Amino acid sequence: MASEEASLRALESLMTEFFHNCTTNERKREIEELLNNFAQQIGAWRFCLYFLSSTRNDYVMMYSLTVFENLINKMWLGVPSQDKMEIRSCLPKLLLAHHKTLPYFIRNKLCKVIVDIGRQDWPMFYHDFFTNILQLIQSPVTTPLGLIMLKTTSEELACPREDLSVARKEELRKLLLDQVQTVLGLLTGILESIWDKHSVTAATPPPSPTSGESGDLLSSLLQSPSAAKLLNQPIPILDTESEYICSLALECLAHLFSWIPLSTSITPSLLTTIFHFARFGCDTRVRKMSSVNGSSQNSVLGQERGRLGVLAMSCINELMSKNCVPMEFEEYLLRMFQQTFYLLQKITKENNAHTVKSRLEELDERVLCWGRQAESYIEKFTDFLRLFVSVHLRRIESYSQFPVVEFLALLFKYTFHQPTHEGYFSCLDIWTLFLDYLTSKIKSRLADKEAVLNRYEDALVLLLTEVLNRIQFRYNQAQLEELDDETLDDDQQTEWQRYLRQSLEVVAKVMELLPTHAFSTLFPVLQDNLEVYLGLQQFVVTSGTGHRLNITAENDCRRLHCSLRDLSSLLQAVGRLAEYFIGDVFAARFNDALTVVERLVKVTLYGSQIKLYNIETAVPSVLKPDLIDVHAQSLAALQAYAHWLAQFYSEVHRQNPEQFISLVSTALEAITPLISSKVQEKLLLSACHLLVSLATTVRPVFLISIPAVQKVFNRITDTSAQRLPDKAQVLVCRALSNVLLLPWPNLPESEQQWAVRSTNHASLISALTREYRQLKSNAILPQRKVQLEDTKAIIHQTLSVLEDIVESISGESTKSRQICYQSLQESVQVSLALFPAFIHQSDVTDEMLSFFLTLFQGLRVQMGVPFTEQIIQTFLNMFTREQLAESILHEGSTGCRVVEKFLKILQVVVQEPGQVFKPFLPSVISLCMEQVYPIIAERSSPDVKAELFELLFRVLHHNWRYFFKSSVLASVQRGVAEEQMENEAQFSAIMQAFGQSFLQPDIHLFKQNLFYLETLNTKQKLYHKKIFRTTMLFQFVNVLLQVLVHKSHDLLQEEIGIATYNMASVDFDGFYSAFLPEFLASCDGVDSNQKNVLGRNFKMDRDLPSFTQNVHRLVNDLRYYRLCNDSLPPGTVKL
C-alpha cells in the first residue's frame, strides 16, 4: 500500500499546487499533462479507488471521479470483465458508506459515474442497477440518495448523448418506460406520506377573515365540495429533512414528466399531491411563519418552502407543455386546470392584510432550486398561464363546467398587479395569445360571431381601458418614470418604446374585435389631452429673444410634462388603429375616421403655426423634447391615415371633393414651415415622411398647384439655400419626384398631362444634378485631397437622391419609368464616364454600383439594350483579376461590398428573359469561375461567397437551355428526353464549386447552397440529368454523409437528410447495391464486422421518413463504433 499512499500524497500536493494562485500557467500545463498521462494508464482506476476512500481533499476526489468517468464512457469496452465487476461493486459501496459526509458536488458526481455504468451495462451485466435505486428510495435512511440516483438516471438514460448506438438508446428508453408506473407510485407515496404525517400534527389556526377562501368561483371550479375542502386544508409545517426529500421528489417528477408520455400512470392522486405542494408557493402565511422569530435559519426555511411551490409548478408546466393529449387524459387535464385556477384565485384574493400587489411581490422573490438559476413562483405561474392559453384553451373552452370568463377575470387581476415590468410584459403576451385565439375562432365561425363576442365583450373592454390607463402618466406615473428611454435593446428600441409598443398591440387587437367600443374608449381620452395642448397658445408670450411659454410653477410644469407624454402615446395609439378604418369598413366607420383626421390636421397646423418646437420654456430639458415629440407624433399619426385619405379621394373625387381638398391643403400648410435645416431632425423627418405619403399613397391631382408644394420645389432647387440633412433631402426629393411621376388615381391616361409633368421632372432633376454633371469635364485630371473630398461629397449627395428616386418608382407604370429615365439619362452617362476614374476609391465605387444596381432593377427596359451592354462591358473590363484581388483582399469590407454589388448587377442581367443579354453569359461565367472564385475559394471569410453562389444559381436557373438543349422531336422519337449537353466544362466547374462549399465551415453558405441545389432539382430535375447522375450524384451524397458524421453542421441535420434522400431516390438501386457498400468500405476506424452490422441496419426503405431515419441511425452508430474502437487498449485482438 506504500506506493498507493505515496501516490496519494503526491497527488494531493500536485492538486494544491495546481489551484494555488501563485502557480504559473506553464506549470499548470505541466501538471495537467502529468495527470492526463496518469489517467490513461491501464489500471489507474485502482489507485483512484484508493484515493476516493482515503482522502478528504475535494480536488483529489473530483480528479479520481473524472478518471472513472473517462474510463466508463470512453474505454469501457476494453476493460476486463473481472475489473468491471469489481468497479460495479466498489463504487456503490463507497457511495453508501460516505454519502452523508461527502460534499454534495462530489456525491452527485459519484452518482453520475454509477449511472454511467448502468447506461452501459444494465440489465445484462448490471441486473440490480435499477432495483438498487428503488431499494435506496424505499429505505428511509437513504431516500434522498435514492432520489438523486433516480433523477440522474432519468437525465442520463432517457435522452442519452451521442456515445450509444441507436439500438441501445431505444432499449434503454423501453427499459425505463417499463419502470415508470413503479417509480411514479413510489414518488406519490413519499410526497403523500410526508404531507399526511405533518398535516395530522399541524396546529389548526383560529378562524380569521382570510380563512373563508372558497368563494363562489371555487365551487364552480371544483365540482365536488370534498375537493375544495381538500385544497383548503391548512398547509403543514415541514422539518428540514422532509422539505429536502419533497424537493428531490418533485425535481425527479419534473424531469420524468419531460419525457414520459401522458398516460393513466400519472394518477389523480399524484396530480392532487403535486397541487398540494404548489400551494407552498402561493401561501404567504407559510413564508411569514418562517420569519416570526427572525432567526436566519427560519428565513432559509421560508426559502425552502417557496422552493417547493416553484418545483411543484415546474412539474405542472412540464405536463402542460405537451400538446398531444390522449382522450383518457383529458379529464385529468381539466382537473389540473381547476386546481391551478384555485391557486390563481388564492394569489389574487384581496383582503385587509395584503394588497394583491404586495402579495405578488413576495411571491416574486427568487428562490434557488438545486443546480439551477434562481426562479420565482410568479415566473412559473405565468409560464403555466401562457401554456394554458396557447396550448389548451381551445380544448378546455368547450367544457361547460370550465368558467372561462371567470378565469379571464382572475387573469386580469393577476396581470395588472404584477410587481415587475417583465412580469407585466409576459402577461400582456398571454392576452395577445388569447386575442389571437379569439380572432381566429371568430373568422372560422362567422355565424356565431356575435355570441362569441358577447361572451367576452366585458372582459375585453376592461382589458382595453386598463392597458390604456397603464400607458398614461396620469394614472401610472411612478411606474412609467422607472422605464429607461435611452438605452437601445437588440431590437433597437428603448424599454419605454417596448412597453408602449406591446401595450398598443393589445389595444389594436381589441380594436379588431370590438371597433366601436375601442374607438369610443380611446377618442375621449385623446380629446382631453388635446385640449390641454391646444390651450397652450394662451400662455405663449413674446419676449426679447422670441416666444416663451409662460408656465413656470413646478407643479404646473410637471402636470404639463405628464399630459404631453400621454398625448404623444395616445397619438401613437390612434395611428396604430388607422388600418381598422379602411377597406370594406370604410363607409361604416367613415365618420369616426373623419373626426380623427380633422383633429390631427388641426393639431399639426397649430403646432407649426405657433412654432412650439422653437419656444422657450421654464424647464427646457424636459418640456422642449415633449413639445417636439407631440408635434412629430401628430404628423406620424396623420401619415398613418394616408391609405384612408386615398380611399376618401377615390370615393369623392367626382362629386364634392371640397372637404378632401381642404384636409390635404391644410396638412401641407402644416408641413412646409417644417422643411428647413433649422428645424430639429426628429420633427423634420416626420414632416418629410408625411409629405412622401401624400405624394405617393394619396396622389391628389391638385398637389402640384398648391402654393405650399411649389414653395418646397423652389426651396429644393435653389442652390443658394442651405441643403437639408441627407435623410430629409432624399425624402423631399422623392416626394417631389413622385408628385410629377406617379399616375393620378381615378383619371384616364388622356388626362394625365404627361407632357407638362415630363418637362417639370426634367428641370427638377437637372437642378438637383447641376454640380454632379459638371464633374465629368475635370474627373480625369488628378485632384488635390481637399478637392477630392468635395467631389466625393457631391457624388454621395447626388447619387443617394437619384438612387432613391429610381427605387421608389421601380414598381410603377411604364410611362412613369420612361419619364424618370429621360430626366436621369445625362446623369447616368456621367456616372459611367466617372466610374473608371474612381475605380481605386472603393467608397465611391460602392455608391456608384449601388446606383447602377438600382437602375438595372428598376429601369433596365427604359435604358435600352445598347446602353446596357455598354455599361456591362465597361464593368467587365474594369474588374480585371488584379482589380478584384485588390478589392477583396486589400480593401476590407468596402472592397468586398463593391464586388458583391457588381455580382448583384450581374444577377439581374442573367435573370432577364429573352435573348437580349444571352451573349454575356460566357463572359459572366468565366468572370465567376476563373477570376472571382479562385480568389475567394480558399479564404475562410464568408465575404462575396454568398453573392457569387447566388449568381451561379441564377445562371443555371434562368439559363438552363444554355447547358441542356432539349429538342421536342428527339424526346418524341426516343420516348425519353435524353438532352444534348452544351458547355459541359462550365457546368461541371460550377457543380464542383458547389461541392467544395459543402466542405467549408460556414453554415449559412452551406444552407443557402443546399437550398439552391434542391431548387434546381425541383424546377429543372438537376439530379436526374445524365451528367449529374453518372459523375456527381454519389460524390454529393458522400460529402453530405461525411458532414453528418463530423457533426460540423448539426443545425442542418434535417435539411441534409432530405437532400440525401432526394439524391439517392434518383437511383435507389445504385445507392443500395454500389454506393452504400463502397461508403462503408471506405470508412476508417471501424472493423469489417461493424461495417456489416451498419450495412444490415440500413433497411432498403424508399420512403422519405424511413430513409432519413436510416441515415441518422447509420451516422450515430458509425460514430459510436469509432468511439468504442478508440477506447480499446492497444494491441487488442478482435476476432
Tab-separated table of C-alpha atoms in Angstrom, residues 73 218 323 368 556 609 742 782 903 956 973 1004 1016 1065 1133:
chain	number	residue	atom	x	y	z
A	73	ASN	CA	-17.615	6.483	-21.180
A	218	LEU	CA	-64.185	27.883	-6.247
A	323	ASN	CA	-49.754	19.291	-26.975
A	368	LEU	CA	-32.705	28.791	-5.598
A	556	ASP	CA	-47.833	73.079	-13.466
A	609	GLN	CA	-48.134	77.941	-36.787
A	742	LEU	CA	-46.847	58.821	-60.428
A	782	PRO	CA	-5.582	64.438	-60.874
A	903	LEU	CA	-22.184	40.415	-58.767
A	956	LEU	CA	-28.262	27.876	-64.032
A	973	GLN	CA	-38.574	9.765	-81.152
A	1004	HIS	CA	-25.087	29.984	-43.751
A	1016	LEU	CA	-32.688	23.274	-59.246
A	1065	SER	CA	-34.033	8.399	-54.833
A	1133	VAL	CA	-7.154	-8.645	-30.900
